[in-house]
Amino acid sequence: MSAAPLLPQERRLVTAIPGPKSQELQARKLNAVAAGVGTTLPVYVTRAGGGVLEDVDGNSLIDFGAGIAVVNVGNSAAAVVDKASEQLAAFTHTCFMVTPYEGYVAVAEQLNELTPGDHEKRTALFNSGAEAVENAVKIARAYTKRTAVVVFDHGYHGRTNLTMGLTAKNMPYKQGFGPFAPEIYRVPVAYPYRWLTGAENCAAEAAAQAIDMINKQIGADNVAAIIIEPIQGEGGFIEPAKGFLPAIVEFAKANGIVFVADEIQTGFCRTGQWFACEDEGIVPDLITTAKGIAGGLPLAAVTGRAEIMDAAHAGGLGGTYGGNPVACAAALGAIETMKELDLNAKAQRIGEVMLGRLRAMQEKYDVIGDVRGRGAMIAIELVKPGTKEPNPEVAAAVAKACHAEGLVVLTAGTYGNVLRFLPPLVMPEHLLTEGLDIIENAFTGV
Ligand SMILES: *Cc1c(COP(=O)(O)O)cnc(C)c1O
């Protein structure tokens, strides 16, 4: 019941990427798995840990994806494996809504303590990020007795019907999957790199436009919730210009609107703080979490002000598997690991190394329009030289070149022109540096 020894922390290529065994498996995948479920890099993984993924062909790849910001503590982190294995052997499921267990309560207590603000809080657990966002909307509507929900340009909140509606980008998330839920309104976000009158005007102008749209098109009194990612994830790691988030929070407060921070991608030390909204001292009314919470096991949460969380009637929230005991045990192991290894400090260090190297590359390669992000949530936005015109072709070519060299990188962005880097926070620095060398070589090549 104890964790396997850490894999050798090295990049090792013994075949082309993907290798022959991965290609065989990919052929089976194409015949067995629905086409709508894509794969970014079809290497089939057998083991993973620290900063590497090992595949069926014996290759060892450097991981700049962390399963999309999930394995912040690394794959199969010792405390996650130990606690989850022990729980797995004791019991796997009772349904918390039928006969409860301590792990769920302990996770709720941890989240109530770790999330911003020292007010009284409550937590409810779910299975996925989308489910957490849906429940935040249910709770905000029950509390305010209003219906409208405000979201932002470039926002991403999931793939269920309600959260597709909340998500901005059509392809691939929404195309052909409508109709979408009503009472969802989208307003501008402060995207400094693309703000037409300049980054210095971005926060104030974007906030004024968003607030004006809410007042004029919806009516502030009709708005139950404003939902925003403190750094937009799928939208391209857009860090709203400083001052924008506080202005929106202030407006929400003045108008009795529940402010929801969707920290599903930014949470759990990813940005060098427990939660990204701490950066501007924001205390959300509700906060949604998932991805990094449980070291890879499916778990999600809504945490927030007791009076708001308790507004939903008994039996109104829940789900068969929500807060599964094994996932809760894993979360307790993951949170313990984050504290013990001081993963906030590790994320900050990753950010320093990455931003330094990537800014130096920006000087050399004129397709790199913007370098941004915080902690271990860093991205570069690629453009046609001398313009800000999105360059998704170069993003795809660089990603492909990195993959061929055994570095897992992901793309993002409304225009598909952003490369995003999300290493596990336990990645050793020599792998981080080697990964950055591979990125630099890829730019030289394209
Ligand atoms: C990934 C993500 C979601 C959806 O989470 P799932 O677990 O995939 O349902 C929602 N919001 C944000 C900000 C995300 O990054």
PDB file of C-alpha atoms in Angstrom, residues 61-313:
ATOM      1  CA  LEU A  61       8.579  12.229 -21.928  1.00  0.00           C
ATOM      2  CA  ILE A  62       8.831  15.541 -20.092  1.00  0.00           C
ATOM      3  CA  ASP A  63       5.367  16.633 -18.989  1.00  0.00           C
ATOM      4  CA  PHE A  64       4.452  20.319 -19.420  1.00  0.00           C
ATOM      5  CA  GLY A  65       0.735  19.495 -19.229  1.00  0.00           C
ATOM      6  CA  ALA A  66       0.136  17.770 -15.873  1.00  0.00           C
ATOM      7  CA  GLY A  67      -3.025  16.216 -17.314  1.00  0.00           C
ATOM      8  CA  ILE A  68      -4.323  19.793 -17.822  1.00  0.00           C
ATOM      9  CA  ALA A  69      -3.258  21.259 -14.473  1.00  0.00           C
ATOM     10  CA  VAL A  70      -4.426  18.233 -12.489  1.00  0.00           C
ATOM     11  CA  VAL A  71      -1.364  16.473 -11.107  1.00  0.00           C
ATOM     12  CA  ASN A  72       0.056  19.554  -9.380  1.00  0.00           C
ATOM     13  CA  VAL A  73       1.557  17.206  -6.759  1.00  0.00           C
ATOM     14  CA  GLY A  74       2.868  14.890  -9.491  1.00  0.00           C
ATOM     15  CA  ASN A  75       1.445  11.582 -10.660  1.00  0.00           C
ATOM     16  CA  SER A  76       0.933   8.928  -8.003  1.00  0.00           C
ATOM     17  CA  ALA A  77       2.308  11.210  -5.304  1.00  0.00           C
ATOM     18  CA  ALA A  78       3.217   9.112  -2.253  1.00  0.00           C
ATOM     19  CA  ALA A  79       0.630  10.572   0.140  1.00  0.00           C
ATOM     20  CA  VAL A  80      -2.104  10.350  -2.506  1.00  0.00           C
ATOM     21  CA  VAL A  81      -1.335   6.678  -3.204  1.00  0.00           C
ATOM     22  CA  ASP A  82      -1.076   5.776   0.485  1.00  0.00           C
ATOM     23  CA  LYS A  83      -4.288   7.456   1.589  1.00  0.00           C
ATOM     24  CA  ALA A  84      -6.316   6.419  -1.460  1.00  0.00           C
ATOM     25  CA  SER A  85      -5.095   2.777  -1.254  1.00  0.00           C
ATOM     26  CA  GLU A  86      -6.001   2.554   2.402  1.00  0.00           C
ATOM     27  CA  GLN A  87      -9.456   3.942   1.629  1.00  0.00           C
ATOM     28  CA  LEU A  88      -9.847   1.650  -1.379  1.00  0.00           C
ATOM     29  CA  ALA A  89      -9.271  -1.372   0.854  1.00  0.00           C
ATOM     30  CA  ALA A  90     -11.629  -0.113   3.591  1.00  0.00           C
ATOM     31  CA  PHE A  91     -14.663   0.790   1.460  1.00  0.00           C
ATOM     32  CA  THR A  92     -15.148   2.271  -2.002  1.00  0.00           C
ATOM     33  CA  HIS A  93     -18.595   3.848  -1.850  1.00  0.00           C
ATOM     34  CA  THR A  94     -21.580   4.263   0.387  1.00  0.00           C
ATOM     35  CA  CYS A  95     -22.992   7.486  -1.096  1.00  0.00           C
ATOM     36  CA  PHE A  96     -22.414  10.415   1.243  1.00  0.00           C
ATOM     37  CA  MET A  97     -26.113  11.332   0.975  1.00  0.00           C
ATOM     38  CA  VAL A  98     -27.072   7.905   2.389  1.00  0.00           C
ATOM     39  CA  THR A  99     -24.460   6.933   5.010  1.00  0.00           C
ATOM     40  CA  PRO A 100     -21.685   9.516   5.311  1.00  0.00           C
ATOM     41  CA  TYR A 101     -17.985   9.206   6.163  1.00  0.00           C
ATOM     42  CA  GLU A 102     -15.285  11.417   7.658  1.00  0.00           C
ATOM     43  CA  GLY A 103     -13.158  12.006   4.536  1.00  0.00           C
ATOM     44  CA  TYR A 104     -15.825  14.172   2.889  1.00  0.00           C
ATOM     45  CA  VAL A 105     -16.145  16.348   5.989  1.00  0.00           C
ATOM     46  CA  ALA A 106     -12.358  16.615   6.328  1.00  0.00           C
ATOM     47  CA  VAL A 107     -12.015  17.797   2.702  1.00  0.00           C
ATOM     48  CA  ALA A 108     -14.782  20.363   3.278  1.00  0.00           C
ATOM     49  CA  GLU A 109     -12.957  21.611   6.390  1.00  0.00           C
ATOM     50  CA  GLN A 110      -9.685  21.924   4.461  1.00  0.00           C
ATOM     51  CA  LEU A 111     -11.339  23.867   1.636  1.00  0.00           C
ATOM     52  CA  ASN A 112     -13.159  26.155   4.061  1.00  0.00           C
ATOM     53  CA  GLU A 113      -9.829  26.932   5.672  1.00  0.00           C
ATOM     54  CA  LEU A 114      -7.650  27.268   2.556  1.00  0.00           C
ATOM     55  CA  THR A 115      -9.932  29.394   0.363  1.00  0.00           C
ATOM     56  CA  PRO A 116      -9.717  33.197   0.697  1.00  0.00           C
ATOM     57  CA  GLY A 117     -11.620  34.994   3.466  1.00  0.00           C
ATOM     58  CA  ASP A 118     -12.086  34.216   7.153  1.00  0.00           C
ATOM     59  CA  HIS A 119     -15.895  34.337   7.104  1.00  0.00           C
ATOM     60  CA  GLU A 120     -17.930  31.235   7.900  1.00  0.00           C
ATOM     61  CA  LYS A 121     -17.936  28.844   4.929  1.00  0.00           C
ATOM     62  CA  ARG A 122     -19.511  25.648   3.676  1.00  0.00           C
ATOM     63  CA  THR A 123     -18.441  23.224   0.950  1.00  0.00           C
ATOM     64  CA  ALA A 124     -20.261  20.718  -1.275  1.00  0.00           C
ATOM     65  CA  LEU A 125     -18.349  18.087  -3.279  1.00  0.00           C
ATOM     66  CA  PHE A 126     -18.965  16.875  -6.829  1.00  0.00           C
ATOM     67  CA  ASN A 127     -17.225  14.802  -9.536  1.00  0.00           C
ATOM     68  CA  SER A 128     -16.095  17.239 -12.192  1.00  0.00           C
ATOM     69  CA  GLY A 129     -15.368  20.894 -12.715  1.00  0.00           C
ATOM     70  CA  ALA A 130     -18.425  21.379 -14.909  1.00  0.00           C
ATOM     71  CA  GLU A 131     -20.620  19.885 -12.215  1.00  0.00           C
ATOM     72  CA  ALA A 132     -19.144  22.265  -9.643  1.00  0.00           C
ATOM     73  CA  VAL A 133     -19.878  25.271 -11.871  1.00  0.00           C
ATOM     74  CA  GLU A 134     -23.449  24.063 -12.474  1.00  0.00           C
ATOM     75  CA  ASN A 135     -23.946  23.763  -8.737  1.00  0.00           C
ATOM     76  CA  ALA A 136     -22.505  27.216  -8.086  1.00  0.00           C
ATOM     77  CA  VAL A 137     -25.212  28.536 -10.434  1.00  0.00           C
ATOM     78  CA  LYS A 138     -27.912  26.523  -8.654  1.00  0.00           C
ATOM     79  CA  ILE A 139     -26.759  27.854  -5.276  1.00  0.00           C
ATOM     80  CA  ALA A 140     -26.494  31.476  -6.457  1.00  0.00           C
ATOM     81  CA  ARG A 141     -29.995  31.308  -7.962  1.00  0.00           C
ATOM     82  CA  ALA A 142     -31.461  29.752  -4.810  1.00  0.00           C
ATOM     83  CA  TYR A 143     -29.833  32.453  -2.667  1.00  0.00           C
ATOM     84  CA  THR A 144     -30.622  35.512  -4.786  1.00  0.00           C
ATOM     85  CA  LYS A 145     -33.937  34.284  -6.246  1.00  0.00           C
ATOM     86  CA  ARG A 146     -32.685  35.737  -9.538  1.00  0.00           C
ATOM     87  CA  THR A 147     -31.916  33.947 -12.795  1.00  0.00           C
ATOM     88  CA  ALA A 148     -29.332  35.747 -14.961  1.00  0.00           C
ATOM     89  CA  VAL A 149     -25.715  34.589 -15.068  1.00  0.00           C
ATOM     90  CA  VAL A 150     -22.908  36.809 -16.374  1.00  0.00           C
ATOM     91  CA  VAL A 151     -19.761  35.316 -17.922  1.00  0.00           C
ATOM     92  CA  PHE A 152     -16.894  36.742 -19.960  1.00  0.00           C
ATOM     93  CA  ASP A 153     -15.339  36.713 -23.405  1.00  0.00           C
ATOM     94  CA  HIS A 154     -12.767  33.898 -23.694  1.00  0.00           C
ATOM     95  CA  GLY A 155     -14.214  32.148 -20.614  1.00  0.00           C
ATOM     96  CA  TYR A 156     -14.307  28.367 -20.259  1.00  0.00           C
ATOM     97  CA  HIS A 157     -16.464  26.567 -17.716  1.00  0.00           C
ATOM     98  CA  GLY A 158     -17.039  23.032 -19.047  1.00  0.00           C
ATOM     99  CA  ARG A 159     -18.842  20.796 -21.513  1.00  0.00           C
ATOM    100  CA  THR A 160     -22.223  20.015 -19.936  1.00  0.00           C
ATOM    101  CA  ASN A 161     -25.228  21.827 -21.341  1.00  0.00           C
ATOM    102  CA  LEU A 162     -25.236  24.692 -18.853  1.00  0.00           C
ATOM    103  CA  THR A 163     -21.453  25.069 -18.844  1.00  0.00           C
ATOM    104  CA  MET A 164     -21.235  24.909 -22.660  1.00  0.00           C
ATOM    105  CA  GLY A 165     -23.553  27.885 -22.602  1.00  0.00           C
ATOM    106  CA  LEU A 166     -21.244  29.624 -20.130  1.00  0.00           C
ATOM    107  CA  THR A 167     -18.190  28.843 -22.290  1.00  0.00           C
ATOM    108  CA  ALA A 168     -17.256  31.422 -24.931  1.00  0.00           C
ATOM    109  CA  LYS A 169     -15.552  29.451 -27.690  1.00  0.00           C
ATOM    110  CA  ASN A 170     -17.720  27.731 -30.291  1.00  0.00           C
ATOM    111  CA  MET A 171     -15.300  25.255 -31.922  1.00  0.00           C
ATOM    112  CA  PRO A 172     -14.783  22.633 -30.625  1.00  0.00           C
ATOM    113  CA  TYR A 173     -16.834  23.016 -27.459  1.00  0.00           C
ATOM    114  CA  LYS A 174     -20.304  24.036 -28.653  1.00  0.00           C
ATOM    115  CA  GLN A 175     -20.619  23.558 -32.407  1.00  0.00           C
ATOM    116  CA  GLY A 176     -23.722  21.500 -33.178  1.00  0.00           C
ATOM    117  CA  PHE A 177     -24.506  20.825 -29.508  1.00  0.00           C
ATOM    118  CA  GLY A 178     -27.159  23.485 -28.843  1.00  0.00           C
ATOM    119  CA  PRO A 179     -29.658  24.737 -27.917  1.00  0.00           C
ATOM    120  CA  PHE A 180     -28.056  26.155 -24.805  1.00  0.00           C
ATOM    121  CA  ALA A 181     -29.579  27.173 -21.489  1.00  0.00           C
ATOM    122  CA  PRO A 182     -31.214  30.624 -21.298  1.00  0.00           C
ATOM    123  CA  GLU A 183     -30.314  33.602 -19.088  1.00  0.00           C
ATOM    124  CA  ILE A 184     -26.587  33.524 -19.830  1.00  0.00           C
ATOM    125  CA  TYR A 185     -24.952  36.847 -20.782  1.00  0.00           C
ATOM    126  CA  ARG A 186     -21.393  37.410 -21.955  1.00  0.00           C
ATOM    127  CA  VAL A 187     -19.478  40.639 -21.342  1.00  0.00           C
ATOM    128  CA  PRO A 188     -15.947  41.864 -22.193  1.00  0.00           C
ATOM    129  CA  VAL A 189     -12.903  40.825 -20.192  1.00  0.00           C
ATOM    130  CA  ALA A 190      -9.755  42.939 -19.684  1.00  0.00           C
ATOM    131  CA  TYR A 191      -7.398  41.195 -22.144  1.00  0.00           C
ATOM    132  CA  PRO A 192      -4.371  43.510 -21.994  1.00  0.00           C
ATOM    133  CA  TYR A 193      -2.515  42.214 -25.062  1.00  0.00           C
ATOM    134  CA  ARG A 194      -5.522  42.697 -27.348  1.00  0.00           C
ATOM    135  CA  TRP A 195      -7.135  45.786 -25.803  1.00  0.00           C
ATOM    136  CA  LEU A 196      -7.545  48.186 -28.726  1.00  0.00           C
ATOM    137  CA  THR A 197      -6.780  51.391 -26.825  1.00  0.00           C
ATOM    138  CA  GLY A 198      -3.744  49.850 -25.101  1.00  0.00           C
ATOM    139  CA  ALA A 199      -2.996  47.713 -22.054  1.00  0.00           C
ATOM    140  CA  GLU A 200      -2.819  50.757 -19.768  1.00  0.00           C
ATOM    141  CA  ASN A 201      -6.506  51.576 -20.432  1.00  0.00           C
ATOM    142  CA  CYS A 202      -7.660  47.998 -20.392  1.00  0.00           C
ATOM    143  CA  ALA A 203      -8.787  47.415 -16.795  1.00  0.00           C
ATOM    144  CA  ALA A 204     -10.873  50.546 -16.403  1.00  0.00           C
ATOM    145  CA  GLU A 205     -12.417  50.474 -19.885  1.00  0.00           C
ATOM    146  CA  ALA A 206     -13.230  46.760 -19.829  1.00  0.00           C
ATOM    147  CA  ALA A 207     -14.808  47.014 -16.366  1.00  0.00           C
ATOM    148  CA  ALA A 208     -16.869  50.034 -17.447  1.00  0.00           C
ATOM    149  CA  GLN A 209     -18.057  48.236 -20.587  1.00  0.00           C
ATOM    150  CA  ALA A 210     -18.930  45.050 -18.695  1.00  0.00           C
ATOM    151  CA  ILE A 211     -20.811  46.950 -16.001  1.00  0.00           C
ATOM    152  CA  ASP A 212     -22.632  49.102 -18.558  1.00  0.00           C
ATOM    153  CA  MET A 213     -23.747  45.996 -20.457  1.00  0.00           C
ATOM    154  CA  ILE A 214     -25.007  44.387 -17.258  1.00  0.00           C
ATOM    155  CA  ASN A 215     -26.929  47.519 -16.264  1.00  0.00           C
ATOM    156  CA  LYS A 216     -28.341  48.274 -19.703  1.00  0.00           C
ATOM    157  CA  GLN A 217     -28.927  44.838 -21.197  1.00  0.00           C
ATOM    158  CA  ILE A 218     -29.761  42.636 -18.205  1.00  0.00           C
ATOM    159  CA  GLY A 219     -30.472  44.848 -15.206  1.00  0.00           C
ATOM    160  CA  ALA A 220     -28.209  44.290 -12.202  1.00  0.00           C
ATOM    161  CA  ASP A 221     -31.239  43.268 -10.092  1.00  0.00           C
ATOM    162  CA  ASN A 222     -31.785  40.263 -12.327  1.00  0.00           C
ATOM    163  CA  VAL A 223     -28.271  38.885 -12.010  1.00  0.00           C
ATOM    164  CA  ALA A 224     -27.763  35.901  -9.709  1.00  0.00           C
ATOM    165  CA  ALA A 225     -24.064  35.349 -10.373  1.00  0.00           C
ATOM    166  CA  ILE A 226     -21.006  36.717 -12.125  1.00  0.00           C
ATOM    167  CA  ILE A 227     -18.599  33.864 -12.910  1.00  0.00           C
ATOM    168  CA  ILE A 228     -14.998  34.438 -13.908  1.00  0.00           C
ATOM    169  CA  GLU A 229     -11.689  32.574 -14.006  1.00  0.00           C
ATOM    170  CA  PRO A 230      -9.072  34.769 -12.222  1.00  0.00           C
ATOM    171  CA  ILE A 231      -6.707  33.728 -15.038  1.00  0.00           C
ATOM    172  CA  GLN A 232      -8.610  32.390 -18.028  1.00  0.00           C
ATOM    173  CA  GLY A 233      -7.421  28.854 -18.813  1.00  0.00           C
ATOM    174  CA  GLU A 234      -8.667  27.404 -22.106  1.00  0.00           C
ATOM    175  CA  GLY A 235      -9.129  30.979 -23.330  1.00  0.00           C
ATOM    176  CA  GLY A 236      -5.329  31.337 -23.455  1.00  0.00           C
ATOM    177  CA  PHE A 237      -4.050  32.117 -19.942  1.00  0.00           C
ATOM    178  CA  ILE A 238      -5.431  35.624 -20.137  1.00  0.00           C
ATOM    179  CA  GLU A 239      -4.588  37.447 -16.946  1.00  0.00           C
ATOM    180  CA  PRO A 240      -7.175  40.241 -16.646  1.00  0.00           C
ATOM    181  CA  ALA A 241      -5.448  43.640 -16.344  1.00  0.00           C
ATOM    182  CA  LYS A 242      -4.886  44.556 -12.684  1.00  0.00           C
ATOM    183  CA  GLY A 243      -7.873  46.404 -11.287  1.00  0.00           C
ATOM    184  CA  PHE A 244     -10.459  44.675 -13.479  1.00  0.00           C
ATOM    185  CA  LEU A 245     -11.351  41.880 -11.068  1.00  0.00           C
ATOM    186  CA  PRO A 246     -11.628  44.189  -8.019  1.00  0.00           C
ATOM    187  CA  ALA A 247     -13.943  46.503 -10.019  1.00  0.00           C
ATOM    188  CA  ILE A 248     -16.210  43.591 -10.939  1.00  0.00           C
ATOM    189  CA  VAL A 249     -16.194  42.300  -7.350  1.00  0.00           C
ATOM    190  CA  GLU A 250     -17.149  45.745  -6.056  1.00  0.00           C
ATOM    191  CA  PHE A 251     -19.998  45.999  -8.578  1.00  0.00           C
ATOM    192  CA  ALA A 252     -21.264  42.531  -7.613  1.00  0.00           C
ATOM    193  CA  LYS A 253     -21.186  43.420  -3.935  1.00  0.00           C
ATOM    194  CA  ALA A 254     -23.022  46.710  -4.443  1.00  0.00           C
ATOM    195  CA  ASN A 255     -25.768  44.931  -6.383  1.00  0.00           C
ATOM    196  CA  GLY A 256     -26.322  41.781  -4.333  1.00  0.00           C
ATOM    197  CA  ILE A 257     -24.802  39.573  -7.043  1.00  0.00           C
ATOM    198  CA  VAL A 258     -22.937  36.397  -6.066  1.00  0.00           C
ATOM    199  CA  PHE A 259     -19.319  36.660  -7.290  1.00  0.00           C
ATOM    200  CA  VAL A 260     -18.024  33.227  -8.306  1.00  0.00           C
ATOM    201  CA  ALA A 261     -14.312  32.631  -8.916  1.00  0.00           C
ATOM    202  CA  ASP A 262     -13.870  29.588 -11.158  1.00  0.00           C
ATOM    203  CA  GLU A 263     -10.485  28.381  -9.868  1.00  0.00           C
ATOM    204  CA  ILE A 264     -10.761  24.947 -11.413  1.00  0.00           C
ATOM    205  CA  GLN A 265      -7.562  25.436 -13.430  1.00  0.00           C
ATOM    206  CA  THR A 266      -5.849  28.131 -11.333  1.00  0.00           C
ATOM    207  CA  GLY A 267      -6.322  26.560  -7.901  1.00  0.00           C
ATOM    208  CA  PHE A 268      -4.137  24.516  -5.557  1.00  0.00           C
ATOM    209  CA  CYS A 269      -0.765  26.278  -5.797  1.00  0.00           C
ATOM    210  CA  ARG A 270      -0.783  26.384  -9.613  1.00  0.00           C
ATOM    211  CA  THR A 271      -0.118  30.134  -9.792  1.00  0.00           C
ATOM    212  CA  GLY A 272       2.166  30.258  -6.750  1.00  0.00           C
ATOM    213  CA  GLN A 273      -0.691  30.946  -4.356  1.00  0.00           C
ATOM    214  CA  TRP A 274      -3.348  28.592  -3.029  1.00  0.00           C
ATOM    215  CA  PHE A 275      -5.850  30.397  -5.253  1.00  0.00           C
ATOM    216  CA  ALA A 276      -5.167  32.921  -8.009  1.00  0.00           C
ATOM    217  CA  CYS A 277      -7.695  35.488  -6.766  1.00  0.00           C
ATOM    218  CA  GLU A 278      -5.486  36.051  -3.715  1.00  0.00           C
ATOM    219  CA  ASP A 279      -3.132  37.966  -6.000  1.00  0.00           C
ATOM    220  CA  GLU A 280      -5.404  41.026  -5.891  1.00  0.00           C
ATOM    221  CA  GLY A 281      -6.796  40.262  -2.446  1.00  0.00           C
ATOM    222  CA  ILE A 282     -10.139  39.107  -3.828  1.00  0.00           C
ATOM    223  CA  VAL A 283     -12.496  37.223  -1.552  1.00  0.00           C
ATOM    224  CA  PRO A 284     -15.061  35.477  -3.766  1.00  0.00           C
ATOM    225  CA  ASP A 285     -18.552  34.682  -2.474  1.00  0.00           C
ATOM    226  CA  LEU A 286     -18.247  31.224  -4.020  1.00  0.00           C
ATOM    227  CA  ILE A 287     -15.221  29.432  -5.436  1.00  0.00           C
ATOM    228  CA  THR A 288     -15.284  26.384  -7.701  1.00  0.00           C
ATOM    229  CA  THR A 289     -12.376  23.935  -7.616  1.00  0.00           C
ATOM    230  CA  ALA A 290     -11.548  20.623  -9.294  1.00  0.00           C
ATOM    231  CA  LYS A 291      -8.482  19.718 -11.414  1.00  0.00           C
ATOM    232  CA  GLY A 292      -5.595  20.089  -8.916  1.00  0.00           C
ATOM    233  CA  ILE A 293      -7.622  19.077  -5.879  1.00  0.00           C
ATOM    234  CA  ALA A 294      -6.978  15.339  -5.577  1.00  0.00           C
ATOM    235  CA  GLY A 295      -3.754  14.432  -7.385  1.00  0.00           C
ATOM    236  CA  GLY A 296      -5.626  13.016 -10.378  1.00  0.00           C
ATOM    237  CA  LEU A 297      -8.718  11.456  -8.863  1.00  0.00           C
ATOM    238  CA  PRO A 298     -12.043  12.959  -9.939  1.00  0.00           C
ATOM    239  CA  LEU A 299     -13.257  15.422  -7.341  1.00  0.00           C
ATOM    240  CA  ALA A 300     -14.670  18.946  -7.467  1.00  0.00           C
ATOM    241  CA  ALA A 301     -16.078  21.419  -4.995  1.00  0.00           C
ATOM    242  CA  VAL A 302     -18.057  24.565  -4.435  1.00  0.00           C
ATOM    243  CA  THR A 303     -16.921  26.475  -1.350  1.00  0.00           C
ATOM    244  CA  GLY A 304     -18.306  29.762  -0.119  1.00  0.00           C
ATOM    245  CA  ARG A 305     -20.133  31.976   2.312  1.00  0.00           C
ATOM    246  CA  ALA A 306     -22.239  29.886   4.682  1.00  0.00           C
ATOM    247  CA  GLU A 307     -25.394  31.955   4.157  1.00  0.00           C
ATOM    248  CA  ILE A 308     -25.192  31.522   0.369  1.00  0.00           C
ATOM    249  CA  MET A 309     -24.183  27.844   0.397  1.00  0.00           C
ATOM    250  CA  ASP A 310     -26.939  27.027   2.899  1.00  0.00           C
ATOM    251  CA  ALA A 311     -29.634  28.683   0.758  1.00  0.00           C
ATOM    252  CA  ALA A 312     -30.250  25.492  -1.225  1.00  0.00           C
ATOM    253  CA  HIS A 313     -32.781  23.255   0.553  1.00  0.00           C
TER     254      HIS A 313
END
